[in-house]
Coordinates of C-alpha atoms in Angstrom, one line a residue:
X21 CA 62.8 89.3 121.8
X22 CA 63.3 92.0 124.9
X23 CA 61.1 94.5 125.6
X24 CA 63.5 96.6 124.0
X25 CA 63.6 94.7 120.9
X26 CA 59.7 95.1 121.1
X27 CA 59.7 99.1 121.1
X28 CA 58.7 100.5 117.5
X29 CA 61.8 102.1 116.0
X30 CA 60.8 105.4 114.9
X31 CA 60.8 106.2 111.1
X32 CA 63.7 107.4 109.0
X33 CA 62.8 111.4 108.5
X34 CA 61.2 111.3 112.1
X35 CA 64.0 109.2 113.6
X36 CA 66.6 112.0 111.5
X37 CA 64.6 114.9 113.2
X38 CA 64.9 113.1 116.6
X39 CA 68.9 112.8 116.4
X40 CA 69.2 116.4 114.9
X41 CA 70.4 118.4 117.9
X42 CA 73.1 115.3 118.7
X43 CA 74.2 115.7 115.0
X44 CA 74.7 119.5 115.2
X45 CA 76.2 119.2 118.5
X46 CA 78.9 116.5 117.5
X47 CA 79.5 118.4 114.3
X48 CA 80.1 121.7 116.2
X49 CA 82.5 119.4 118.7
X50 CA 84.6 118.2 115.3
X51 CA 84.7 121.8 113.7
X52 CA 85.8 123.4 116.8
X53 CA 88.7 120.4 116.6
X54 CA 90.1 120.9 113.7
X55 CA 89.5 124.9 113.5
X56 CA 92.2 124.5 116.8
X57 CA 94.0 121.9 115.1
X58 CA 95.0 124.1 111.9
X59 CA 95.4 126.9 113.9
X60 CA 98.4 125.3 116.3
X61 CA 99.6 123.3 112.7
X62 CA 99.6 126.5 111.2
X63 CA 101.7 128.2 113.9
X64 CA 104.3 125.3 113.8
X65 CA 104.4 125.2 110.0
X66 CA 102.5 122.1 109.8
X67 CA 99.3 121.2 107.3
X68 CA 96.5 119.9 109.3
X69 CA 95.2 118.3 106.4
X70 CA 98.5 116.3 105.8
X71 CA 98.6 115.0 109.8
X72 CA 94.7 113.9 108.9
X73 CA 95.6 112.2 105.6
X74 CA 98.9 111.4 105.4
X75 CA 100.8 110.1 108.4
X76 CA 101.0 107.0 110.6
X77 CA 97.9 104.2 109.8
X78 CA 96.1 106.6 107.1
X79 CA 99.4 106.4 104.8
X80 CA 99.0 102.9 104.8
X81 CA 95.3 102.5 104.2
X82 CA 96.2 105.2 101.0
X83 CA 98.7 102.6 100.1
X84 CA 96.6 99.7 100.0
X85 CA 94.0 101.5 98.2
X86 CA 96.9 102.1 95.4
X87 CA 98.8 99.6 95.6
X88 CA 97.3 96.7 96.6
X89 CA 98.5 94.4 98.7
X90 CA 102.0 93.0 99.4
X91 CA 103.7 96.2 100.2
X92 CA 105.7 95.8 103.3
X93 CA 108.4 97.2 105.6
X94 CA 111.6 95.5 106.7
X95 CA 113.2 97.0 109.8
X96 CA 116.9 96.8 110.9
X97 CA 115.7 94.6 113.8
X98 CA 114.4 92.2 111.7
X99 CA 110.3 92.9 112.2
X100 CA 108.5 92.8 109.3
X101 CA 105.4 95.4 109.1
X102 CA 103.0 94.2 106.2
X103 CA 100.1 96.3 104.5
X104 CA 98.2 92.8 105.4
X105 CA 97.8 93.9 108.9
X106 CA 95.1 96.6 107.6
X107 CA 91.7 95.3 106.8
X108 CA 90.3 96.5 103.5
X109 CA 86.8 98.3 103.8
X110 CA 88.5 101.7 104.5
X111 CA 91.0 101.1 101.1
X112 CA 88.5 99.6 98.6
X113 CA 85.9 103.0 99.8
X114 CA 89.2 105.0 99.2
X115 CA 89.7 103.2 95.5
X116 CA 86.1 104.1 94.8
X117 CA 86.0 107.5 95.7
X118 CA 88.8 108.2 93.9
X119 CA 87.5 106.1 90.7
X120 CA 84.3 108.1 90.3
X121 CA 85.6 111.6 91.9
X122 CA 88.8 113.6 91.2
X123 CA 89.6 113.1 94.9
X124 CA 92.8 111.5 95.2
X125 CA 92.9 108.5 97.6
X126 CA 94.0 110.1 101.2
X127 CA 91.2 112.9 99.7
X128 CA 89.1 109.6 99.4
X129 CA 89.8 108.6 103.5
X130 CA 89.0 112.2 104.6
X131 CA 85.7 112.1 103.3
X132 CA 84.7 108.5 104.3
X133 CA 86.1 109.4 107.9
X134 CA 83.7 112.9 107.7
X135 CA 81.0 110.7 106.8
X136 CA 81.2 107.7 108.5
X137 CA 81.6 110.1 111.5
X138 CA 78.5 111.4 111.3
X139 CA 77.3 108.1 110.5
X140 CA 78.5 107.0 113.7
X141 CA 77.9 109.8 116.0
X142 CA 73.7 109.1 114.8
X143 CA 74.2 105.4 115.3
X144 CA 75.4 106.2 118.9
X145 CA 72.4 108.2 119.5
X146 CA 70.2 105.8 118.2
X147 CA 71.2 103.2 120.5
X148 CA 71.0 105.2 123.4
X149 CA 67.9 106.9 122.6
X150 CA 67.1 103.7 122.6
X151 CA 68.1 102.5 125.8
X152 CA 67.8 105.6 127.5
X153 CA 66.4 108.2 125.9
X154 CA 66.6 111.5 124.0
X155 CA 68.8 113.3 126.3
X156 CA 70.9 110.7 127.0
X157 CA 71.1 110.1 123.4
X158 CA 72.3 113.4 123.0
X159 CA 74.7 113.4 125.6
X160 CA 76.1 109.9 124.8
X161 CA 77.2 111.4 121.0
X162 CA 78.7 114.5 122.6
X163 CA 80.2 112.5 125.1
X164 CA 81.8 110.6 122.3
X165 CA 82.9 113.7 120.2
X166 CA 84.9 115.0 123.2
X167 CA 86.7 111.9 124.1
X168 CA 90.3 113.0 124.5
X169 CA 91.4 111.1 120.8
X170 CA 88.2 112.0 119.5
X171 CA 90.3 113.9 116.2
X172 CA 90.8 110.5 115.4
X173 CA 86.9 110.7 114.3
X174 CA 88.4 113.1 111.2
X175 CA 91.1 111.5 110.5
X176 CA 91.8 108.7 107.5
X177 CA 91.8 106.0 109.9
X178 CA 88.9 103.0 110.3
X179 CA 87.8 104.1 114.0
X180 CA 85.0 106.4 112.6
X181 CA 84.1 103.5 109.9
X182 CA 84.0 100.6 112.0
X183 CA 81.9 102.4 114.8
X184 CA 79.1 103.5 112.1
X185 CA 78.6 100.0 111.4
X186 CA 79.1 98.3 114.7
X187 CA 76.6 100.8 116.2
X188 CA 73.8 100.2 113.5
X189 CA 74.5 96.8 114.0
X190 CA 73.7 97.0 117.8
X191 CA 70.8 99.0 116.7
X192 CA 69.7 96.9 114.4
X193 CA 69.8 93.9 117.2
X194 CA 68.0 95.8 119.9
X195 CA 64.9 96.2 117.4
X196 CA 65.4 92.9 116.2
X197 CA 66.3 93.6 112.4
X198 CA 68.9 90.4 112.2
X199 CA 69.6 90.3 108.7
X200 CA 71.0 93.8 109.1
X201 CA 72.8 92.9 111.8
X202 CA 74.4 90.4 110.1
X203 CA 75.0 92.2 107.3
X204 CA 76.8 95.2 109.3
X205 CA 78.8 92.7 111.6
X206 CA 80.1 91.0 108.3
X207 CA 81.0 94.6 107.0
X208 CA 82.6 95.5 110.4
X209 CA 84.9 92.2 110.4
X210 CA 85.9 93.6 106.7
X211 CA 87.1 97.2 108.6
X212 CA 89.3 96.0 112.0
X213 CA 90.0 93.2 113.4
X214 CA 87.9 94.1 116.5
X215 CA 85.3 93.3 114.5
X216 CA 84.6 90.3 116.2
X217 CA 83.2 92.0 118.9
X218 CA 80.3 92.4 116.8
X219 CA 80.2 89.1 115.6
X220 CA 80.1 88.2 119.5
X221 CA 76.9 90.9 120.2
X222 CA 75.3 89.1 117.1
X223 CA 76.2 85.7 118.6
X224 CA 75.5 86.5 122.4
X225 CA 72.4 87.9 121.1
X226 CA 70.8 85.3 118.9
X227 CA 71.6 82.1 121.0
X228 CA 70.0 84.0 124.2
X229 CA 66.8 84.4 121.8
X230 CA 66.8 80.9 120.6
X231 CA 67.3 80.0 124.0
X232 CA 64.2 82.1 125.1
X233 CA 62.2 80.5 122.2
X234 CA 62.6 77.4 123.4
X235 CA 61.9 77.9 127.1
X236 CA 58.6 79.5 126.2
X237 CA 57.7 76.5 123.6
X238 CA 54.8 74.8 124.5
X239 CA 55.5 71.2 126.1
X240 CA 55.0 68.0 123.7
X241 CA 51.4 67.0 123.9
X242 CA 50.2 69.7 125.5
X243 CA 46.8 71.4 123.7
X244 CA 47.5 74.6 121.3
X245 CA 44.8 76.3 123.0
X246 CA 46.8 76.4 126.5
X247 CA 49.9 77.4 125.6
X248 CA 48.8 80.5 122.6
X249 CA 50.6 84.0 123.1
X250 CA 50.6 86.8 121.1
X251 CA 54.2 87.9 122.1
X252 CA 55.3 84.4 120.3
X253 CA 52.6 84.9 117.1
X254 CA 51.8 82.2 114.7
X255 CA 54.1 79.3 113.8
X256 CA 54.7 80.9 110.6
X257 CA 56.0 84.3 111.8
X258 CA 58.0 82.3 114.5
X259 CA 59.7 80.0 111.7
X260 CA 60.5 83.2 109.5
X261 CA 62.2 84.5 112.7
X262 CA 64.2 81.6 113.5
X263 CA 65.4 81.8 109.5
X264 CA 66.4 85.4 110.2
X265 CA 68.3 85.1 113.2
X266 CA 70.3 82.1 112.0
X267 CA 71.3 84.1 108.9
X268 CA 72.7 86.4 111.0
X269 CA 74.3 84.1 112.6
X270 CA 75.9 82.8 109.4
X271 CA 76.7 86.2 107.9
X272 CA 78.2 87.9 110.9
X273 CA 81.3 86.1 110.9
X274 CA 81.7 85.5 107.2
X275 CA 83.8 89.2 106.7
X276 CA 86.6 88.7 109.4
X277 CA 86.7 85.3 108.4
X278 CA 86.9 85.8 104.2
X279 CA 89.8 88.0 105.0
X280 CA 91.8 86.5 107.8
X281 CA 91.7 82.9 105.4
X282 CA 92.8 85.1 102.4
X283 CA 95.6 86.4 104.2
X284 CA 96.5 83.1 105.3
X285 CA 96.6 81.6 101.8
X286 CA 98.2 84.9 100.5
X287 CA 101.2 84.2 103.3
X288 CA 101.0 80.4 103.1
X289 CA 100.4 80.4 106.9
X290 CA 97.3 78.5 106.7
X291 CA 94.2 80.1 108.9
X292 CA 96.1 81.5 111.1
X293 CA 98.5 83.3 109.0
X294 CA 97.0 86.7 110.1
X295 CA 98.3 86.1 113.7
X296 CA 101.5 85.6 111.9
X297 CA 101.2 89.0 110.1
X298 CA 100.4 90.8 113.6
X299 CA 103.4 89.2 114.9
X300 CA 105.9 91.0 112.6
X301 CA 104.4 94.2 114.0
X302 CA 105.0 93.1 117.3
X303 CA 101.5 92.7 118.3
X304 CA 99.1 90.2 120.1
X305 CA 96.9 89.5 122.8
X306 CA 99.1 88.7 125.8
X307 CA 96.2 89.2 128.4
X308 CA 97.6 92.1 129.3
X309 CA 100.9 91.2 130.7
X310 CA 103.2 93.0 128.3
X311 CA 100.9 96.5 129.4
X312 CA 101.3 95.6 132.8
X313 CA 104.9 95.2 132.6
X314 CA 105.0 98.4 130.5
X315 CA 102.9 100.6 133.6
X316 CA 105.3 99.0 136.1
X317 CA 108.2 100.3 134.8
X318 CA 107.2 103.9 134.8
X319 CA 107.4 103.7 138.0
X320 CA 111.3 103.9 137.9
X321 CA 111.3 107.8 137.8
X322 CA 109.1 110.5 140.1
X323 CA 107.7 111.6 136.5
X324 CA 106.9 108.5 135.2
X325 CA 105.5 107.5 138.5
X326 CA 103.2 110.4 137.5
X327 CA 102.9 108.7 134.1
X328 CA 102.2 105.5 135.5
X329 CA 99.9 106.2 138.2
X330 CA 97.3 108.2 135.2
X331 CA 97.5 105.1 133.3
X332 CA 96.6 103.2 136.3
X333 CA 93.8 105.6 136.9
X334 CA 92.9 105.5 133.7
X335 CA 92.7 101.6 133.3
X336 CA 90.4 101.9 136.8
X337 CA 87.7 104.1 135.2
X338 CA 87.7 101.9 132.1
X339 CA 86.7 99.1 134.3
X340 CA 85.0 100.7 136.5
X341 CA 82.6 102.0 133.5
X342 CA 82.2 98.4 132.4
X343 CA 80.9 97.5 135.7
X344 CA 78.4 100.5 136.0
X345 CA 77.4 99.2 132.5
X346 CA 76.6 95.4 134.2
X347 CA 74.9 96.8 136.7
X348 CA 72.7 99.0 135.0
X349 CA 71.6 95.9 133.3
X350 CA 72.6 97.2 129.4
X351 CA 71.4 95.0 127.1
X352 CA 73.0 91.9 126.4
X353 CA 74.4 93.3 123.2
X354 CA 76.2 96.3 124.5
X355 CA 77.8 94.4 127.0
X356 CA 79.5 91.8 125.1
X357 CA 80.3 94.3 122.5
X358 CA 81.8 96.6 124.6
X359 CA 83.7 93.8 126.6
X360 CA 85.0 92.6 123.9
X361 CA 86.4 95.7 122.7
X362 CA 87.8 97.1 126.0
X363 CA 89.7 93.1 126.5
X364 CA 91.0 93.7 123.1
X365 CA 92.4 97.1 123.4
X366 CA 93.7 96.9 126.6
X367 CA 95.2 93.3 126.6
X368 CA 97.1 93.9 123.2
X369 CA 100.8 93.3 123.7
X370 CA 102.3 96.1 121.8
X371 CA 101.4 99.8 120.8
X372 CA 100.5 100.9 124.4
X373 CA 100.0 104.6 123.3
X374 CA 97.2 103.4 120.8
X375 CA 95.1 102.2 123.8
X376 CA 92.9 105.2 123.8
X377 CA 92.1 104.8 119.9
X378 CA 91.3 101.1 120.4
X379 CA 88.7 102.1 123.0
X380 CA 87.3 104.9 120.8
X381 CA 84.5 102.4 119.8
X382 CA 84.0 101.1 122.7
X383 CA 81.1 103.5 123.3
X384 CA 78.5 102.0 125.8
X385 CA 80.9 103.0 127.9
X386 CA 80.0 106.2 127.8
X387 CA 76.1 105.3 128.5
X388 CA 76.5 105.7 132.4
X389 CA 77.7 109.2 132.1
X390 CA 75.3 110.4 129.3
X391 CA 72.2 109.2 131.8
X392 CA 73.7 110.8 134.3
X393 CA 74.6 114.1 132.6
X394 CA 71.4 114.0 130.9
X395 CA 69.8 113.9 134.5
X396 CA 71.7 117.3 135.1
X397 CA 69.8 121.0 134.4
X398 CA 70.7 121.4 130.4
X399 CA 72.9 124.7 131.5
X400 CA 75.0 122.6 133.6
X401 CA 75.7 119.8 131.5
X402 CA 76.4 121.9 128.5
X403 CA 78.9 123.6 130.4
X404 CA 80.5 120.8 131.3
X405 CA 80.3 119.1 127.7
X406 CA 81.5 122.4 126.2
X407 CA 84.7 122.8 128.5
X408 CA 85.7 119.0 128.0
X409 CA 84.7 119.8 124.3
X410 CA 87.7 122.9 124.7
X411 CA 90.0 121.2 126.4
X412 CA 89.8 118.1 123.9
X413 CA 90.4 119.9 120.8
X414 CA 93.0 121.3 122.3
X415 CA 94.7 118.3 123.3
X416 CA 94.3 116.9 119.9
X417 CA 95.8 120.0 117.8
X418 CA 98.9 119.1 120.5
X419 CA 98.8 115.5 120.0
X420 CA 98.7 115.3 116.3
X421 CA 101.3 118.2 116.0
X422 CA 103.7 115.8 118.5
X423 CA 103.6 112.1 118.8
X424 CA 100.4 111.4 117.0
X425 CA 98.5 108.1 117.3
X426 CA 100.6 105.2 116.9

């Protein structure tokens, strides 16, 4: 265990009271988003609550919580887009919500998005608070709530979902709780298929422990006496640890697994009949090659030169956060988490406009600015949160009312 592992997680009302002003700040950042988003709908003729709801991924999730499973697309070119691609923790929360509520089931995905949200935005701060403190805690959720996408937060999609649980999962790792982390990487593999990010934190995190265990273990023969610690504790405790962290290690993968085998025996593509599924939606992982090719050819135009050069840009500071993250010496968890995530999203082969909302969870990213706003006089950095937090909400209400997330 770290020496962050070792720090005493505060308790739950004081640990509520501690995230409060990051809480009321992100929901402040998500009101003033979709007040501007069903003002511009509203001027265009267009129900916010509809582009939330009811278009692109969310219809589908609403379907799947319906219908079930099998419902598919067939498209003049021959693709085949299956409801299999979407993993089912968003639908079965929709099917219960409408089975105990009068909600309907896109009713259903609004409210788990508004919750999950909130959820996630208090998980973010946890694990920075944790890292870094208060006020970078604080700034890390607002950070988050401003991202350019961030209406995707309260929309009917999984982002919101899966970043609840993959951040109480890293939580849950840096103070050493490894059932729960586990538990919420198993859930997590059950939400998106970058789940296994979180399985890889989990994984990352519990062979580098076992690996410590051992190097500290005394050597055979030597006397008891010599070799006692109180960081390691008795053999008993140690034994009950080792248990725990290898039933994390066995539950982590068990939710991306369960489903990606069941959609291979549903499609009689055998374990990798999931990777099949993907592939009638024209998506992969490529390594990046097919984005690439797809920035390169903006450049056959002055403006999508322009076009190509911000994606460019763009990619850079991506990157570029990564590496501020490994040399800031994050732990081990956050870095393989959000490496994963950022390889996945941007080395995809299809969907290039959805980059942004594949990143969204991808939040120790955002760690190295939080510290460094939080380092800032609280004037300054609220200005500069709170005109990001404008010009975001903005962007969405435009985004949504044009080409939406894809």
């Amino acid at each position: 265990m770290t020496d962050l592992e070792a720090r005493e997680a505060p308790p739950g009302a004081g640990a509520l009271r501690r995230a409060a002003p990051a809480l009321l700040g992100y929901a402040a950042v998500r009101a003033l988003g979709l007040l501007v988003l069903a003002l511009w709908s509203a001027g265009r003729g267009k129900s916010a609550y509809t582009l939330l709801t009811a278009r692109w991924d969310a219809l589908w999730y609403t379907r799947v919580a319906e219908l079930g499973y099998g419902y598919e697309v067939r498209l003049p070119n021959g693709d085949v887009h299956s409801n299999l691609a979407f993993f089912p923790l968003l639908p079965w929360l929709e099917r219960l919500l409408h089975a105990v509520t009068p909600l309907s089931y896109a009713d259903g995905g609004f409210v788990v998005s508004l919750i999950a949200s909130l959820a996630a935005a208090w998980g973010v701060f946890a694990v920075a608070d944790h890292v870094y403190g208060r006020r970078a805690g604080v700034c890390a959720v607002l950070l988050w709530a401003v991202l350019p996408v961030g209406i995707v937060q309260s929309m009917a999609y999984s982002e919101s979902l899966f970043t609840a649980l993959a951040a109480w999962a890293l939580y849950a790792l840096l103070t050493g709780r490894w059932v729960t982390a586990g538990v919420l990487a198993s859930l997590c593999g059950l939400t998106r298929p970058v789940g296994l990010a979180v399985v890889a934190a989990v994984w990352a995190a519990g062979i580098t422990s076992f690996v410590r265990d051992r190097s500290t273990a005394p050597a055979p023969g030597a006397r008891a006496e010599e070799h006692a610690s109180p960081l390691l504790g008795d053999r008993t405790e140690q034994r009950a640890r080792r248990g725990r962290r290898t039933l994390a290690l066995l539950l982590a993968p068990l939710g991306a697994a369960g489903y990606v085998l069941w959609v291979g025996h549903r499609t009689g593509g055998g374990p990798l009949g999931y990777l099949d599924v993907q592939a009638g939606w024209r998506n992969g992982f490529d390594g990046g090659y097919a984005f690439a090719r797809f920035v390169a050819d903006k450049f056959t135009s002055v403006p999508g030169a322009l076009a190509g050069l911000g994606l460019i840009v763009g990619v850079g500071l991506v990157v570029r956060l990564y590496v501020v993250c490994v040399r800031q010496r994050q732990p081990l968890p956050l870095l393989v988490y959000a490496g994963v995530v950022t390889a996945l999203a941007l080395c995809a082969s299809s969907y290039f406009g959805s980059k942004p909302r594949l990143l969204l969870p991808a939040f120790p990213l955002l760690l190295p600015l939080a510290l460094a706003l939080s380092r800032l006089r609280p004037r300054r950095s609220a200005l500069v949160l709170g005109s990001v937090a404008v010009a975001s909400a903005v962007y969405g209400a435009l985004w949504l009312n044009g080409s939406g997330p894809p």
